[in-house]
Every structure is written in C-alpha cells, then in structure tokens.
C-alpha cells in the first residue's frame, strides 16, 4: 500500500469525488481492458467539502470501467461513508489488481490494512456491515460493501452503504467482487479545518435557510421521491409494462401518499443534510409482514411498479429490501425483468429459456423469485445477470427490439417523449441512460420562470417542446458534475436552491472552505473539464455520435406516444443533438470532441492521445 498527497493543482483542476476519480481512471487504465480483469482499478473519492458544515456534503463517488456498459463507470452515494473517509485522513482510495482470497480494507485514522473476509464471503450487504462493526468493536465504523451479486460478478451489482444507499449504477459491485474485495470500512476522528470559518459559516447558513424552506424540500421531506409516481401519472410520463403506455392506471396503489400513510415510520437523512428525504418503511401485515427498508425511491417504484406492472406496494418494498441486501440495482433489474416479461408475452422468450417459469405482468412472487435468481446467477437469472446490453444478445430471436437502454444502461422508468430535456440528458449521459448525470429537471417540474431567467428560453421548460434543449443541457450537465465532484447532494443544490444563484453559492462554499479563488464561471469550467474527460474516456473506447441514442431508436424517435397528455409526441433526437454538440464545442457530424475545445479546457494531453488514436474529427 502506498500513500501520496492529492496535490493542490490536481484538486483545483478536478475538485474531488467524481472529478478526481475519472481523471485518475483515464490515466490509469488502457482502452479495451476487461472491466472484470485485474487491469481495472476501483477508485473511491470524496470532495473538498466532505465532513464540513456545508449542508448535504456527505456524498462520495466510486469509479471504474463499467462491466455493465464497457465505458466509464461511476456512481455517487450519500450516507456517512464520505465524511468518515475524510475524518480518517483520505480524499481518495485507488484499488489495483486482485486479492488472492477475500479481504476487506480497514482504514482507521490514517492507517490502512487488508483483513481476511473469508467468513464474510457469501453474506449479504446488511449482515456484512453488522459483522464488520462487531469485529472491529466500533458502531461508528462506516462501510461500503458488496453482497452476493457483487461476488458473483452480476453486471448490475451495486456497492451498498447502510441499508439502502448504493453506488447503484454501472455494476461497480461486480468490479469490487472481481478484486475479491468484500468491503471498505473506515473510521476517523480527525477534524477538518476550513480556510475562512466565519464566511464559510455564513454561506452554509444561507444555503440551509433557503433549502429548508423550498416547497420541493418540504415535499421531499415527507414523501422522498415516491410522490413522483403520482406526478408522472398526472403528466403522462410513465413507462408502464415496458414502455407500452405512459398511463399507470394504479399509480395511487404504489405512490407516495400510500407509502407515507400505510408504511412509513419515520424519515431519515444523510450526514449534515437539512432535508430528510428517506422514508424508513415497514410492512406490518399481510404476506410480506416484517419487511423493512429505506425507500423505495421513485426509480424502484417505476422499474418494478410501472415497467414490470406490479401494483402491490408491499411486494415492491420486499423487492427493494432484497435487492439492497443482495447488492443489485433495482433500476436496472426492473427494466431487464420488464423486457423479459414483454418478450415472453410476445412468444420470443419461452419456458425453455426461463426454466419453466411463466412470466407475466405484475406477479409479485415471480418478481421476487427473479430478483433472487439474478442476484445469485441461478437458472434464467444467470442471463438477466448479464445486464441490459448483453442479456438480449444472449437470448437473440429479435428480443433486442424490446430492451430500452442508452449506452448499455437502463433508462429512467419514464417516457422520454413526454420529458425531452431530461430524456436528452439520458442519451448524452457519459455513463449511459440515467437522469443524475444531467441533473436537468426544468421540464420535469415545469420550471418556466427559471428557464426564462437562466437561459432566456421559456420553451425548454415545456416537456414536449424540443428547440433550445440541446443548447441549455450542457449548462445543467456541467453544474451537476460539479455537485458530484464537490460531494454535495443534487436534491439540495439543484432542486431546493434557486438555480440562478446556486452556482454562486457553491463557488462561495468552495472558496471559503479551501481558500482557492473560485467564482461561478470558473466552477462551471471545472465541471465542463470533468465532463470532457469522461467523454474522452468513452471516445477512447470507440463511442461516437451513433452511441448517443436509444438502444431501439425507432421506439422513441419515430413512434408517436399513443396516449396521455403528450399523445402524438416523438423524440426529435437529431435536432436536439445538433444543438447540443454545437453548444459543447464538439464536432456536430461525428459527436467527437475537437482539439481546440480540449486544449481550451487544459486537456492537451488528452487531445494529443485522441489525435494519435485517430479519434478526433477530421
Ligand atoms: S436530500 Fe436526501 S439524499 Fe440528499 S443528502 Fe439529504 S437525505 Fe441524503
């Protein structure tokens, strides 16, 4: 094990968390490597605000090449692990190679050792965390661990922290499993000093005050993200029965109000968060009595409730709880199972493939069984465990036409034709199909006044308009990147603060904490640099404009929505992408970065490498 300083210049250029991780990843691995082989590296990183008084600054990132998508893999997680790592004296951990036998990494106040995890191998994520805390004799140890899915190299495996928080996308739990690393446990007692304490405290108070009074924050503090189920029904955005209709006729049965009234015991929060967006929920009666979980989040409700057609909220809680224990992504698994059911109903998948299982919409016991089978690679689950990019290729027979992902990752369980700014962000996302890279919620929440003041284009807050959306998306992506790199929570800094002032507030937080000169322009420039490193990573792996698309382009780009408030809408991808590449300063025809743009961002070394590889536009 070796230690090295982070370096002030490196930190200023890439800030922290997602930024320092993806730059290291770009430098440390070569294109074309096997994500589950020893050449991949697994990187944990925190931002410069971790462990400080900054509101909602408890997040950390984990990055590696993804075994799910074969491009950049990166996830961001809340809870308490990030600040603890900082209290222990570290900003980043880089894990190389493969252990000979199962181990866990124990980091305690500036000291690190690998400990035997033989007896933990085979345990789920909850039991693993409990056992490690008991072994170390300290209840305050914070742990990120894999479950059976990570050990078995399930390509949608997560890294879990606590009972619900996950590095959920990109299959990074499988990378951890491939290294035979069961967990990383940290404990620290060091204090963190900020450069200008009084000024720093003042900005923290301003943010705290604004964020706690925002209507979204009040709502989120009561329902979490579950109320998006009812909202998506009202505006016709659901992905019901594998995107066959945007109408979810039983939204009230699985939505936020039912979760709060029938199951929620209390709301929980991450380190230093003024909101408490996480329902702790218990099933008290019926078939699933005794089940408890945090959440479920909208992503889980949408994936299993809408995409798989399940109208039993208690069963979805059971699924959520099981998936979190096994360490497998509910967002991805729900979409893969939805695909399998759809193909079974069409006769493309038969009992021969499923091992006798009869797949049908909304069958709770079947869904629970498939979660278990996938996490353990048993029977038909062994195919589902290969993820949304590979499973349809294994089955073949035209099933590829019914899986909806972007760059190999399941898209959000909503219909992009009914929410086009958000949808465009799923397509341009550097890690594939999710909503968190873009952090672009103007049209999800009809934020007309913000759209007008921020961009001068009202229509970008209209869910089905398309003009201008490509122009404004880079701003949102750059800001969302900064929020991840700083280790902050997107709910608080993107949804609960006025977006017009939020970048300025984050810049003030960073400058008063670190003593660096930082303003909002510089800050957004750092976000742009990080995003471009991720894009270059993917370019090096062979991606071009054709990959900024849906797995089934004709589904969303050509077929009009058949029902709901957005009936008739199609996704005008090409027009939006043209605007997007132009605003990014990339080549419109190929979608590739230009040498001039990379050099402007201080990435000459990357420009030179891409040029040598013939991956710059001619
Ligand atoms: S808003 Fe929710 S997810 Fe974000 S830091 Fe607070 S409790 Fe965690």
Coordinates of C-alpha atoms and ligand atoms in Angstrom, one line a residue:
X1 CA 0.0 0.0 0.0
X2 CA 1.3 3.5 -0.8
X3 CA 0.2 7.0 0.1
X4 CA 0.6 10.2 -1.9
X5 CA -0.7 13.7 -1.5
X6 CA -3.6 14.7 -3.7
X7 CA -1.8 17.8 -5.0
X8 CA -3.3 21.3 -4.9
X9 CA -3.1 21.8 -8.7
X10 CA -4.8 18.5 -9.4
X11 CA -7.5 19.3 -6.8
X12 CA -8.1 22.7 -8.3
X13 CA -8.5 21.3 -11.8
X14 CA -10.7 18.4 -10.9
X15 CA -12.2 19.4 -7.5
X16 CA -12.8 16.0 -5.8
X17 CA -15.1 12.9 -5.9
X18 CA -16.3 12.3 -9.5
X19 CA -13.7 14.7 -10.9
X20 CA -10.5 13.4 -9.3
X21 CA -11.8 9.8 -9.8
X22 CA -12.4 10.0 -13.5
X23 CA -9.2 11.8 -14.3
X24 CA -7.2 9.1 -12.4
X25 CA -9.2 6.4 -14.1
X26 CA -8.5 7.9 -17.5
X27 CA -4.8 8.0 -16.7
X28 CA -4.5 4.6 -15.0
X29 CA -6.2 2.2 -17.4
X30 CA -5.9 1.5 -21.1
X31 CA -8.8 1.3 -23.5
X32 CA -10.2 -2.1 -24.3
X33 CA -9.3 -3.8 -20.9
X34 CA -11.7 -6.3 -19.4
X35 CA -13.7 -4.4 -16.6
X36 CA -13.7 -7.6 -14.6
X37 CA -10.0 -8.3 -15.1
X38 CA -7.0 -7.3 -12.9
X39 CA -6.2 -4.2 -15.0
X40 CA -9.3 -2.3 -14.0
X41 CA -8.9 0.0 -11.0
X42 CA -11.6 0.8 -8.4
X43 CA -11.5 4.3 -7.1
X44 CA -13.3 5.8 -4.1
X45 CA -13.2 9.6 -3.8
X46 CA -14.7 12.5 -1.7
X47 CA -15.0 16.2 -2.4
X48 CA -13.4 19.1 -0.7
X49 CA -16.5 19.8 1.4
X50 CA -16.8 16.3 2.9
X51 CA -17.2 16.3 6.6
X52 CA -17.5 20.1 6.9
X53 CA -20.6 22.1 8.0
X54 CA -21.6 22.5 4.3
X55 CA -25.2 21.3 4.1
X56 CA -25.7 17.9 2.4
X57 CA -21.9 17.4 1.8
X58 CA -21.9 13.7 2.8
X59 CA -21.6 12.1 -0.6
X60 CA -18.8 10.1 -2.2
X61 CA -18.1 8.6 -5.6
X62 CA -16.8 5.3 -6.8
X63 CA -15.4 4.9 -10.3
X64 CA -14.0 2.2 -12.6
X65 CA -14.5 0.9 -16.1
X66 CA -18.1 -0.5 -16.1
X67 CA -18.7 -4.2 -16.7
X68 CA -22.3 -3.3 -17.5
X69 CA -21.7 -0.8 -20.2
X70 CA -17.9 -1.2 -21.0
X71 CA -17.5 2.6 -20.8
X72 CA -16.9 5.0 -17.9
X73 CA -18.4 3.6 -14.7
X74 CA -19.1 6.0 -11.8
X75 CA -21.6 6.2 -9.0
X76 CA -22.4 8.7 -6.3
X77 CA -23.8 7.8 -2.9
X78 CA -25.0 9.6 0.3
X79 CA -24.9 8.5 3.9
X80 CA -22.0 8.8 6.2
X81 CA -19.1 7.0 4.5
X82 CA -17.7 10.0 2.6
X83 CA -17.2 12.3 5.6
X84 CA -15.8 9.4 7.6
X85 CA -13.1 8.8 5.0
X86 CA -12.2 12.4 5.2
X87 CA -12.1 12.2 9.0
X88 CA -9.8 9.2 8.6
X89 CA -7.4 11.5 6.6
X90 CA -8.1 10.5 3.0
X91 CA -9.6 12.1 -0.2
X92 CA -9.2 9.1 -2.4
X93 CA -8.5 5.3 -2.4
X94 CA -7.3 3.5 -5.5
X95 CA -7.5 -0.2 -5.6
X96 CA -5.4 -2.1 -8.2
X97 CA -5.1 -5.8 -9.0
X98 CA -6.9 -8.8 -7.4
X99 CA -6.6 -10.2 -3.9
X100 CA -5.7 -13.9 -3.6
X101 CA -8.5 -14.5 -1.2
X102 CA -11.5 -12.4 0.0
X103 CA -10.4 -9.4 2.0
X104 CA -11.8 -6.2 3.3
X105 CA -10.0 -2.9 3.6
X106 CA -9.9 -1.3 7.1
X107 CA -8.9 2.3 7.2
X108 CA -8.6 3.7 10.7
X109 CA -7.3 7.3 11.3
X110 CA -4.5 7.4 8.8
X111 CA -3.7 3.7 8.8
X112 CA -4.9 1.1 6.3
X113 CA -4.8 -2.7 6.3
X114 CA -6.3 -5.6 4.4
X115 CA -8.2 -8.0 6.7
X116 CA -9.4 -11.5 6.0
X117 CA -13.0 -11.6 4.7
X118 CA -13.2 -15.4 4.1
X119 CA -16.0 -15.7 6.7
X120 CA -17.9 -12.8 5.2
X121 CA -17.9 -14.1 1.6
X122 CA -21.5 -15.2 0.8
X123 CA -23.1 -12.7 3.2
X124 CA -25.5 -10.0 2.1
X125 CA -24.6 -6.3 2.5
X126 CA -26.6 -5.8 5.7
X127 CA -25.0 -8.8 7.5
X128 CA -21.6 -7.9 6.2
X129 CA -21.8 -4.4 7.7
X130 CA -23.1 -5.7 11.0
X131 CA -20.4 -8.3 11.3
X132 CA -17.5 -6.0 10.4
X133 CA -18.7 -3.4 13.0
X134 CA -18.9 -6.2 15.6
X135 CA -15.4 -7.5 14.7
X136 CA -13.9 -4.0 14.9
X137 CA -15.8 -3.2 18.1
X138 CA -17.0 0.2 16.9
X139 CA -20.5 1.0 16.0
X140 CA -19.4 4.2 14.2
X141 CA -17.4 2.5 11.6
X142 CA -18.8 3.3 8.1
X143 CA -18.8 0.6 5.5
X144 CA -19.3 0.2 1.8
X145 CA -19.8 -3.5 0.9
X146 CA -20.9 -5.9 -1.8
X147 CA -23.4 -8.7 -1.4
X148 CA -23.8 -12.0 -3.2
X149 CA -24.4 -10.2 -6.6
X150 CA -21.1 -8.4 -6.5
X151 CA -19.3 -11.6 -5.5
X152 CA -20.9 -13.5 -8.4
X153 CA -20.0 -10.7 -10.9
X154 CA -23.5 -9.8 -11.7
X155 CA -23.1 -6.9 -14.2
X156 CA -25.7 -4.8 -12.4
X157 CA -24.3 -5.3 -8.9
X158 CA -24.1 -2.4 -6.5
X159 CA -21.8 -1.3 -3.7
X160 CA -24.1 -0.8 -0.6
X161 CA -23.7 1.6 2.3
X162 CA -26.2 1.4 5.2
X163 CA -29.4 -0.4 4.5
X164 CA -30.3 1.4 1.3
X165 CA -27.7 3.8 -0.1
X166 CA -26.0 2.4 -3.1
X167 CA -23.4 3.1 -5.7
X168 CA -26.2 1.8 -7.8
X169 CA -25.4 2.1 -11.5
X170 CA -22.7 0.7 -13.8
X171 CA -22.2 -2.6 -12.0
X172 CA -19.3 -1.4 -9.8
X173 CA -20.2 -4.0 -7.2
X174 CA -19.0 -6.6 -9.7
X175 CA -15.7 -4.8 -10.1
X176 CA -15.3 -5.0 -6.4
X177 CA -16.2 -8.7 -6.4
X178 CA -13.7 -9.3 -9.2
X179 CA -11.0 -7.9 -6.9
X180 CA -12.2 -10.2 -4.1
X181 CA -12.8 -7.0 -2.0
X182 CA -15.8 -7.6 0.2
X183 CA -15.9 -4.2 1.9
X184 CA -14.2 -1.0 2.7
X185 CA -14.6 0.0 6.4
X186 CA -13.5 3.5 7.6
X187 CA -13.3 5.3 10.9
X188 CA -11.7 8.7 11.5
X189 CA -11.6 11.2 14.3
X190 CA -9.6 14.0 12.7
X191 CA -11.1 17.4 12.4
X192 CA -11.4 19.4 9.2
X193 CA -10.3 22.9 9.0
X194 CA -11.7 25.4 6.6
X195 CA -9.8 28.5 5.3
X196 CA -12.3 31.2 6.2
X197 CA -14.5 29.9 9.0
X198 CA -16.8 32.9 9.5
X199 CA -17.5 33.5 5.8
X200 CA -17.9 29.7 5.3
X201 CA -20.5 29.5 8.1
X202 CA -22.4 32.5 6.6
X203 CA -22.8 30.7 3.2
X204 CA -23.8 27.5 5.0
X205 CA -26.5 29.3 6.9
X206 CA -27.8 31.0 3.7
X207 CA -28.0 27.6 1.9
X208 CA -29.5 25.9 4.9
X209 CA -32.2 28.6 5.2
X210 CA -33.1 28.6 1.5
X211 CA -33.0 24.8 1.1
X212 CA -35.2 24.1 4.1
X213 CA -38.0 26.5 3.0
X214 CA -38.2 25.4 -0.6
X215 CA -41.5 23.7 -1.4
X216 CA -39.7 20.8 -3.1
X217 CA -37.7 20.2 0.1
X218 CA -40.8 20.2 2.3
X219 CA -42.5 17.8 0.0
X220 CA -39.4 15.6 -0.3
X221 CA -39.0 15.5 3.5
X222 CA -42.5 14.0 3.7
X223 CA -42.5 11.5 0.8
X224 CA -39.0 11.1 -0.5
X225 CA -39.0 10.7 -4.3
X226 CA -42.1 8.3 -4.2
X227 CA -44.5 11.1 -4.9
X228 CA -43.1 11.3 -8.5
X229 CA -45.3 8.2 -9.1
X230 CA -48.5 10.3 -8.8
X231 CA -46.8 13.3 -10.6
X232 CA -45.7 11.2 -13.6
X233 CA -49.3 9.8 -13.9
X234 CA -50.7 13.3 -13.9
X235 CA -48.4 14.4 -16.7
X236 CA -48.4 11.1 -18.6
X237 CA -44.7 10.1 -18.3
X238 CA -44.8 6.5 -17.0
X239 CA -43.1 3.5 -18.6
X240 CA -45.9 1.1 -17.9
X241 CA -45.5 -2.5 -19.0
X242 CA -42.1 -2.0 -20.7
X243 CA -43.0 1.4 -22.1
X244 CA -46.2 0.3 -23.8
X245 CA -48.2 3.2 -22.3
X246 CA -47.4 6.4 -20.3
X247 CA -50.6 5.8 -18.2
X248 CA -50.2 4.0 -14.9
X249 CA -53.8 3.3 -14.0
X250 CA -53.0 2.1 -10.5
X251 CA -50.5 4.9 -9.6
X252 CA -52.3 5.6 -6.3
X253 CA -51.7 2.0 -5.2
X254 CA -47.9 2.3 -5.3
X255 CA -47.4 6.1 -5.0
X256 CA -46.0 8.4 -2.3
X257 CA -49.3 9.0 -0.4
X258 CA -49.8 5.3 0.2
X259 CA -46.2 4.8 1.1
X260 CA -46.4 7.5 3.7
X261 CA -49.8 6.7 5.1
X262 CA -49.6 2.9 5.2
X263 CA -45.9 2.1 5.7
X264 CA -43.6 5.0 6.6
X265 CA -42.4 5.0 10.2
X266 CA -40.0 8.0 10.1
X267 CA -37.9 10.0 7.7
X268 CA -34.1 9.7 7.7
X269 CA -31.2 11.8 6.4
X270 CA -27.6 11.7 5.3
X271 CA -24.7 13.4 7.1
X272 CA -25.3 17.1 7.6
X273 CA -28.4 17.3 5.5
X274 CA -31.2 19.8 6.1
X275 CA -33.7 17.6 4.3
X276 CA -34.6 14.1 5.4
X277 CA -35.8 12.6 2.2
X278 CA -35.6 8.9 3.1
X279 CA -38.6 7.1 4.3
X280 CA -37.9 4.2 6.7
X281 CA -40.8 2.0 5.9
X282 CA -42.2 -1.2 7.5
X283 CA -44.7 -3.7 6.3
X284 CA -46.8 -4.6 9.3
X285 CA -49.3 -7.1 8.0
X286 CA -50.1 -9.4 5.1
X287 CA -47.8 -11.7 3.1
X288 CA -44.8 -9.5 3.4
X289 CA -45.2 -8.6 7.1
X290 CA -41.8 -8.0 8.7
X291 CA -40.2 -6.5 5.6
X292 CA -38.5 -3.2 6.2
X293 CA -36.5 -0.9 4.0
X294 CA -35.4 2.7 3.3
X295 CA -37.4 4.0 0.3
X296 CA -38.4 2.7 -2.1
X297 CA -37.3 5.5 -4.3
X298 CA -39.2 6.5 -7.5
X299 CA -36.7 4.6 -9.6
X300 CA -37.6 1.3 -7.9
X301 CA -41.3 2.1 -7.9
X302 CA -41.1 3.0 -11.6
X303 CA -39.0 0.0 -12.6
X304 CA -41.0 -2.7 -10.7
X305 CA -44.3 -0.9 -10.4
X306 CA -44.6 0.5 -13.9
X307 CA -42.2 -1.3 -16.1
X308 CA -42.9 -4.8 -14.6
X309 CA -46.6 -3.9 -13.9
X310 CA -46.6 -4.6 -10.2
X311 CA -49.4 -2.9 -8.2
X312 CA -48.5 -4.3 -4.8
X313 CA -46.5 -1.8 -2.8
X314 CA -45.7 -4.2 0.0
X315 CA -44.2 -6.6 -2.6
X316 CA -42.1 -3.7 -4.1
X317 CA -40.8 -3.0 -0.6
X318 CA -39.8 -6.6 -0.3
X319 CA -38.1 -6.5 -3.7
X320 CA -36.3 -3.2 -2.6
X321 CA -35.1 -4.7 0.6
X322 CA -33.9 -8.0 -1.0
X323 CA -32.1 -6.2 -3.9
X324 CA -30.4 -3.9 -1.4
X325 CA -29.3 -6.9 0.7
X326 CA -28.0 -8.8 -2.3
X327 CA -26.4 -5.6 -3.7
X328 CA -28.1 -5.4 -7.1
X329 CA -29.5 -2.3 -8.9
X330 CA -33.3 -2.1 -8.7
X331 CA -33.4 0.5 -11.5
X332 CA -31.6 -1.8 -13.9
X333 CA -33.0 -5.1 -12.7
X334 CA -36.6 -3.9 -13.0
X335 CA -36.0 -2.8 -16.6
X336 CA -34.4 -6.1 -17.5
X337 CA -37.2 -8.2 -16.0
X338 CA -39.7 -5.9 -17.7
X339 CA -38.0 -6.8 -21.0
X340 CA -38.1 -10.5 -20.2
X341 CA -41.8 -10.4 -19.4
X342 CA -42.6 -8.4 -22.6
X343 CA -40.7 -10.9 -24.7
X344 CA -42.3 -13.8 -23.0
X345 CA -45.8 -12.4 -23.7
X346 CA -44.7 -12.0 -27.4
X347 CA -43.5 -15.5 -27.5
X348 CA -39.9 -14.5 -28.1
X349 CA -38.8 -15.9 -24.7
X350 CA -40.3 -19.3 -23.7
X351 CA -40.3 -21.6 -20.8
X352 CA -37.3 -23.3 -22.4
X353 CA -35.2 -20.2 -21.6
X354 CA -36.9 -19.4 -18.2
X355 CA -36.5 -22.9 -16.9
X356 CA -40.3 -23.4 -16.7
X357 CA -41.2 -20.0 -15.3
X358 CA -44.3 -18.4 -16.8
X359 CA -43.6 -14.7 -17.0
X360 CA -46.5 -12.3 -16.6
X361 CA -47.0 -8.6 -15.8
X362 CA -47.1 -7.7 -12.1
X363 CA -46.8 -11.1 -10.5
X364 CA -45.1 -10.2 -7.1
X365 CA -43.9 -13.7 -6.3
X366 CA -42.4 -14.1 -9.8
X367 CA -40.6 -10.7 -9.4
X368 CA -39.2 -11.7 -6.0
X369 CA -38.0 -15.0 -7.4
X370 CA -36.3 -13.3 -10.4
X371 CA -34.5 -10.8 -8.1
X372 CA -33.2 -13.8 -6.0
X373 CA -32.2 -15.8 -9.1
X374 CA -30.5 -12.8 -10.8
X375 CA -28.5 -11.8 -7.7
X376 CA -27.3 -15.4 -7.3
X377 CA -27.0 -16.2 -11.0
X378 CA -29.4 -19.1 -10.8
X379 CA -31.3 -20.5 -13.8
X380 CA -32.8 -17.8 -16.0
X381 CA -31.3 -15.3 -13.6
X382 CA -27.9 -16.1 -15.0
X383 CA -29.0 -14.5 -18.3
X384 CA -30.6 -11.5 -16.6
X385 CA -27.4 -11.0 -14.5
X386 CA -25.6 -10.2 -17.7
X387 CA -27.3 -6.8 -17.8
X388 CA -29.4 -4.9 -20.4
X389 CA -26.7 -4.8 -23.0
X390 CA -25.7 -8.4 -23.0
X391 CA -28.9 -10.4 -22.0
X392 CA -30.9 -9.7 -25.2
X393 CA -27.9 -10.7 -27.3
X394 CA -27.6 -14.0 -25.4
X395 CA -31.3 -14.7 -26.0
X396 CA -31.5 -13.3 -29.6
X397 CA -34.6 -14.1 -31.6
X398 CA -35.4 -10.4 -32.0
X399 CA -35.6 -9.7 -28.3
X400 CA -33.1 -6.8 -28.7
X401 CA -36.0 -4.7 -30.1
X402 CA -37.7 -4.6 -26.7
X403 CA -35.0 -3.5 -24.2
X404 CA -34.7 0.2 -23.6
X405 CA -31.3 1.5 -22.6
X406 CA -28.8 4.1 -23.7
X407 CA -25.1 3.1 -23.9
X408 CA -25.9 -0.2 -22.2
X409 CA -27.7 1.2 -19.2
X410 CA -31.4 1.0 -18.5
X411 CA -33.1 4.4 -19.0
X412 CA -35.1 6.0 -16.3
X413 CA -38.6 4.5 -15.9
X414 CA -40.3 7.4 -17.7
X415 CA -41.1 8.1 -21.3
X416 CA -38.6 10.4 -22.9
X417 CA -41.2 11.6 -25.4
X418 CA -43.0 13.2 -22.5
X419 CA -40.0 14.9 -21.0
X420 CA -37.4 15.8 -23.6
X421 CA -34.8 17.8 -21.8
X422 CA -34.5 15.1 -19.2
X423 CA -34.6 12.5 -22.0
X424 CA -31.8 14.2 -23.9
X425 CA -29.7 14.0 -20.8
X426 CA -30.2 10.3 -20.6
X427 CA -28.8 9.9 -24.1
X428 CA -25.8 12.3 -23.6
X429 CA -25.0 10.9 -20.1
X430 CA -21.4 9.8 -20.1
X431 CA -22.3 6.7 -18.0
X432 CA -25.4 5.8 -20.0
X433 CA -29.2 6.2 -19.6
X434 CA -29.7 7.8 -16.2
X435 CA -31.1 11.1 -15.0
X436 CA -28.4 12.0 -12.5
X437 CA -25.6 13.0 -14.8
X438 CA -27.7 15.7 -16.5
X439 CA -29.5 17.0 -13.4
X440 CA -31.7 18.7 -15.9
X441 CA -35.2 19.0 -14.3
X442 CA -36.6 22.1 -15.9
X443 CA -39.2 20.3 -17.9
X444 CA -39.9 17.5 -15.4
X445 CA -41.0 20.2 -13.0
X446 CA -42.4 22.8 -15.5
X447 CA -39.9 25.5 -14.2
X448 CA -40.8 28.1 -16.8
X449 CA -39.7 31.2 -14.9
X450 CA -36.3 29.6 -14.0
X451 CA -35.9 28.5 -17.7
X452 CA -36.6 32.1 -18.9
X453 CA -34.3 33.8 -16.4
X454 CA -31.4 31.3 -16.7
X455 CA -31.4 30.6 -20.4
X456 CA -33.8 33.2 -21.9
X457 CA -35.8 30.3 -23.5
X458 CA -39.2 29.6 -21.9
X459 CA -39.9 26.5 -24.1
X460 CA -37.1 24.5 -22.5
X461 CA -39.4 24.0 -19.5
X462 CA -42.2 22.7 -21.8
X463 CA -41.9 18.8 -21.6
X464 CA -42.7 18.2 -25.3
X465 CA -41.0 21.2 -27.0
X466 CA -37.6 20.4 -28.3
X467 CA -36.0 23.6 -29.6
X468 CA -33.3 25.0 -27.4
X469 CA -33.0 21.9 -25.2
X470 CA -29.7 20.9 -26.8
X471 CA -28.4 24.4 -26.2
X472 CA -29.2 24.5 -22.5
X473 CA -28.3 20.9 -21.5
X474 CA -24.5 21.4 -21.2
X475 CA -25.0 24.1 -18.5
X476 CA -27.0 21.6 -16.4
X477 CA -24.6 18.8 -17.1
X478 CA -21.6 20.9 -16.1
X479 CA -23.3 22.1 -12.9
X480 CA -24.4 18.5 -12.0
X481 CA -20.9 17.4 -12.5
X482 CA -19.7 20.0 -10.0
X483 CA -22.2 18.9 -7.4
X484 CA -20.9 15.3 -7.7
X485 CA -17.2 16.4 -7.6
X486 CA -17.8 18.7 -4.6
X487 CA -19.5 15.8 -2.8
X488 CA -22.9 17.6 -2.5
X489 CA -26.4 16.3 -2.9
X490 CA -28.2 17.2 -6.1
X491 CA -31.6 17.3 -4.4
X492 CA -30.4 20.2 -2.2
X493 CA -28.2 22.1 -4.6
X494 CA -30.1 21.6 -7.9
X495 CA -33.8 21.2 -6.7
X496 CA -34.0 23.1 -3.4
X497 CA -32.0 26.2 -4.3
X498 CA -32.8 28.8 -6.9
X499 CA -30.7 27.6 -9.9
X500 CA -30.0 31.2 -10.8
X501 CA -27.9 31.6 -7.6
X502 CA -26.9 28.0 -6.8
X503 CA -23.6 28.0 -8.7
X504 CA -22.5 31.2 -7.0
X505 CA -23.4 29.7 -3.6
X506 CA -21.4 26.5 -4.3
X507 CA -18.4 28.6 -5.6
X508 CA -18.5 30.6 -2.3
X509 CA -18.7 27.4 -0.3
X510 CA -15.6 26.0 -2.0
X511 CA -13.6 29.2 -1.9
X512 CA -14.3 29.9 1.8
X513 CA -13.6 26.2 2.6
X514 CA -10.4 25.8 0.6
X515 CA -9.0 29.3 0.2
X516 CA -8.9 28.9 -3.6
X517 CA -10.1 31.7 -5.8
X518 CA -13.4 30.4 -7.2
X519 CA -16.4 32.0 -8.9
X520 CA -19.3 30.5 -10.7
X521 CA -17.7 30.8 -14.1
X522 CA -14.5 29.0 -13.0
X523 CA -16.6 26.5 -11.3
X524 CA -18.7 25.6 -14.3
X525 CA -15.5 25.5 -16.3
X526 CA -14.2 22.7 -13.9
X527 CA -17.5 20.9 -14.5
X528 CA -17.0 21.1 -18.2
X529 CA -13.4 19.8 -17.9
X530 CA -14.5 16.8 -15.9
X531 CA -17.4 16.0 -18.3
X532 CA -15.0 16.2 -21.2
X533 CA -12.6 13.8 -19.6
X534 CA -15.4 11.3 -19.2
X535 CA -16.4 11.9 -22.8
X536 CA -12.8 11.3 -23.9
X537 CA -12.7 8.0 -21.9
X538 CA -15.7 6.8 -23.9
X539 CA -14.3 8.0 -27.2
X540 CA -11.1 6.1 -26.5
X541 CA -13.4 3.0 -26.0
X542 CA -14.8 3.7 -29.5
X543 CA -18.0 5.6 -28.9
X544 CA -19.2 8.3 -31.4
X545 CA -22.4 10.2 -32.2
X546 CA -24.2 7.0 -33.1
X547 CA -23.9 5.9 -29.4
X548 CA -25.7 9.0 -28.2
X549 CA -29.0 7.2 -28.9
X550 CA -31.5 4.8 -27.5
X551 CA -30.9 1.0 -27.9
X552 CA -34.1 1.0 -30.0
X553 CA -34.0 4.4 -31.8
X554 CA -37.3 3.8 -33.7
X555 CA -39.2 3.3 -30.5
X556 CA -38.8 6.9 -29.2
X557 CA -37.5 8.8 -32.2
X558 CA -40.2 7.7 -34.7
X559 CA -43.2 6.1 -32.9
X560 CA -45.6 8.8 -31.5
X561 CA -46.8 8.4 -28.0
X562 CA -50.2 6.8 -28.3
X563 CA -52.0 8.1 -25.2
X564 CA -51.9 10.6 -22.4
X565 CA -51.3 14.4 -22.2
X566 CA -48.3 14.1 -24.5
X567 CA -50.1 12.0 -27.1
X568 CA -48.5 12.3 -30.6
X569 CA -45.1 13.4 -29.3
X570 CA -41.9 11.9 -30.8
X571 CA -38.4 12.5 -29.6
X572 CA -36.6 14.8 -32.0
X573 CA -33.2 13.4 -31.2
X574 CA -31.2 14.5 -34.2
X575 CA -32.2 18.2 -34.0
X576 CA -31.5 18.3 -30.2
X577 CA -28.1 16.6 -30.6
X578 CA -27.0 19.0 -33.3
X579 CA -27.7 21.9 -31.0
X580 CA -26.1 20.1 -28.1
X581 CA -22.8 19.3 -29.9
X582 CA -22.6 22.8 -31.2
X583 CA -23.0 24.3 -27.7
X584 CA -20.4 21.9 -26.3
X585 CA -17.9 22.9 -29.0
X586 CA -17.8 19.3 -30.3
X587 CA -18.0 18.2 -34.0
X588 CA -21.6 18.1 -34.9
X589 CA -21.2 15.4 -37.6
X590 CA -19.3 12.8 -35.5
X591 CA -20.1 13.9 -32.0
X592 CA -16.4 13.8 -31.2
X593 CA -14.5 16.4 -29.2
X594 CA -12.4 18.9 -31.1
X595 CA -8.7 19.5 -30.4
X596 CA -9.5 23.2 -29.8
X597 CA -12.1 22.5 -27.2
X598 CA -9.9 20.0 -25.3
X599 CA -7.0 22.4 -25.3
X600 CA -9.2 25.3 -24.1
X601 CA -10.1 23.1 -21.1
X602 CA -6.5 22.4 -20.3
X603 CA -6.7 18.8 -21.6
X604 CA -3.9 19.0 -24.3
X605 CA -2.5 15.6 -23.2
X606 CA -5.9 14.0 -23.9
X607 CA -6.3 15.9 -27.2
X608 CA -2.8 14.6 -28.2
X609 CA -3.7 11.0 -27.3
X610 CA -7.0 11.1 -29.1
X611 CA -5.3 12.5 -32.1
X612 CA -2.7 9.7 -32.1
X613 CA -5.5 7.2 -31.9
X614 CA -7.3 8.9 -34.9
X615 CA -10.3 9.8 -32.6
X616 CA -10.5 13.5 -33.3
X617 CA -12.8 14.7 -36.1
X618 CA -11.0 15.0 -39.4
Ligands
LIG1 S1 -31.6 15.3 0.4 FE1 -31.8 13.1 0.8 S2 -30.3 12.1 -0.4 FE2 -29.7 14.3 -0.3 S3 -28.3 14.4 1.3 FE3 -30.3 14.9 2.1 S4 -31.1 12.9 2.9 FE4 -29.4 12.5 1.6

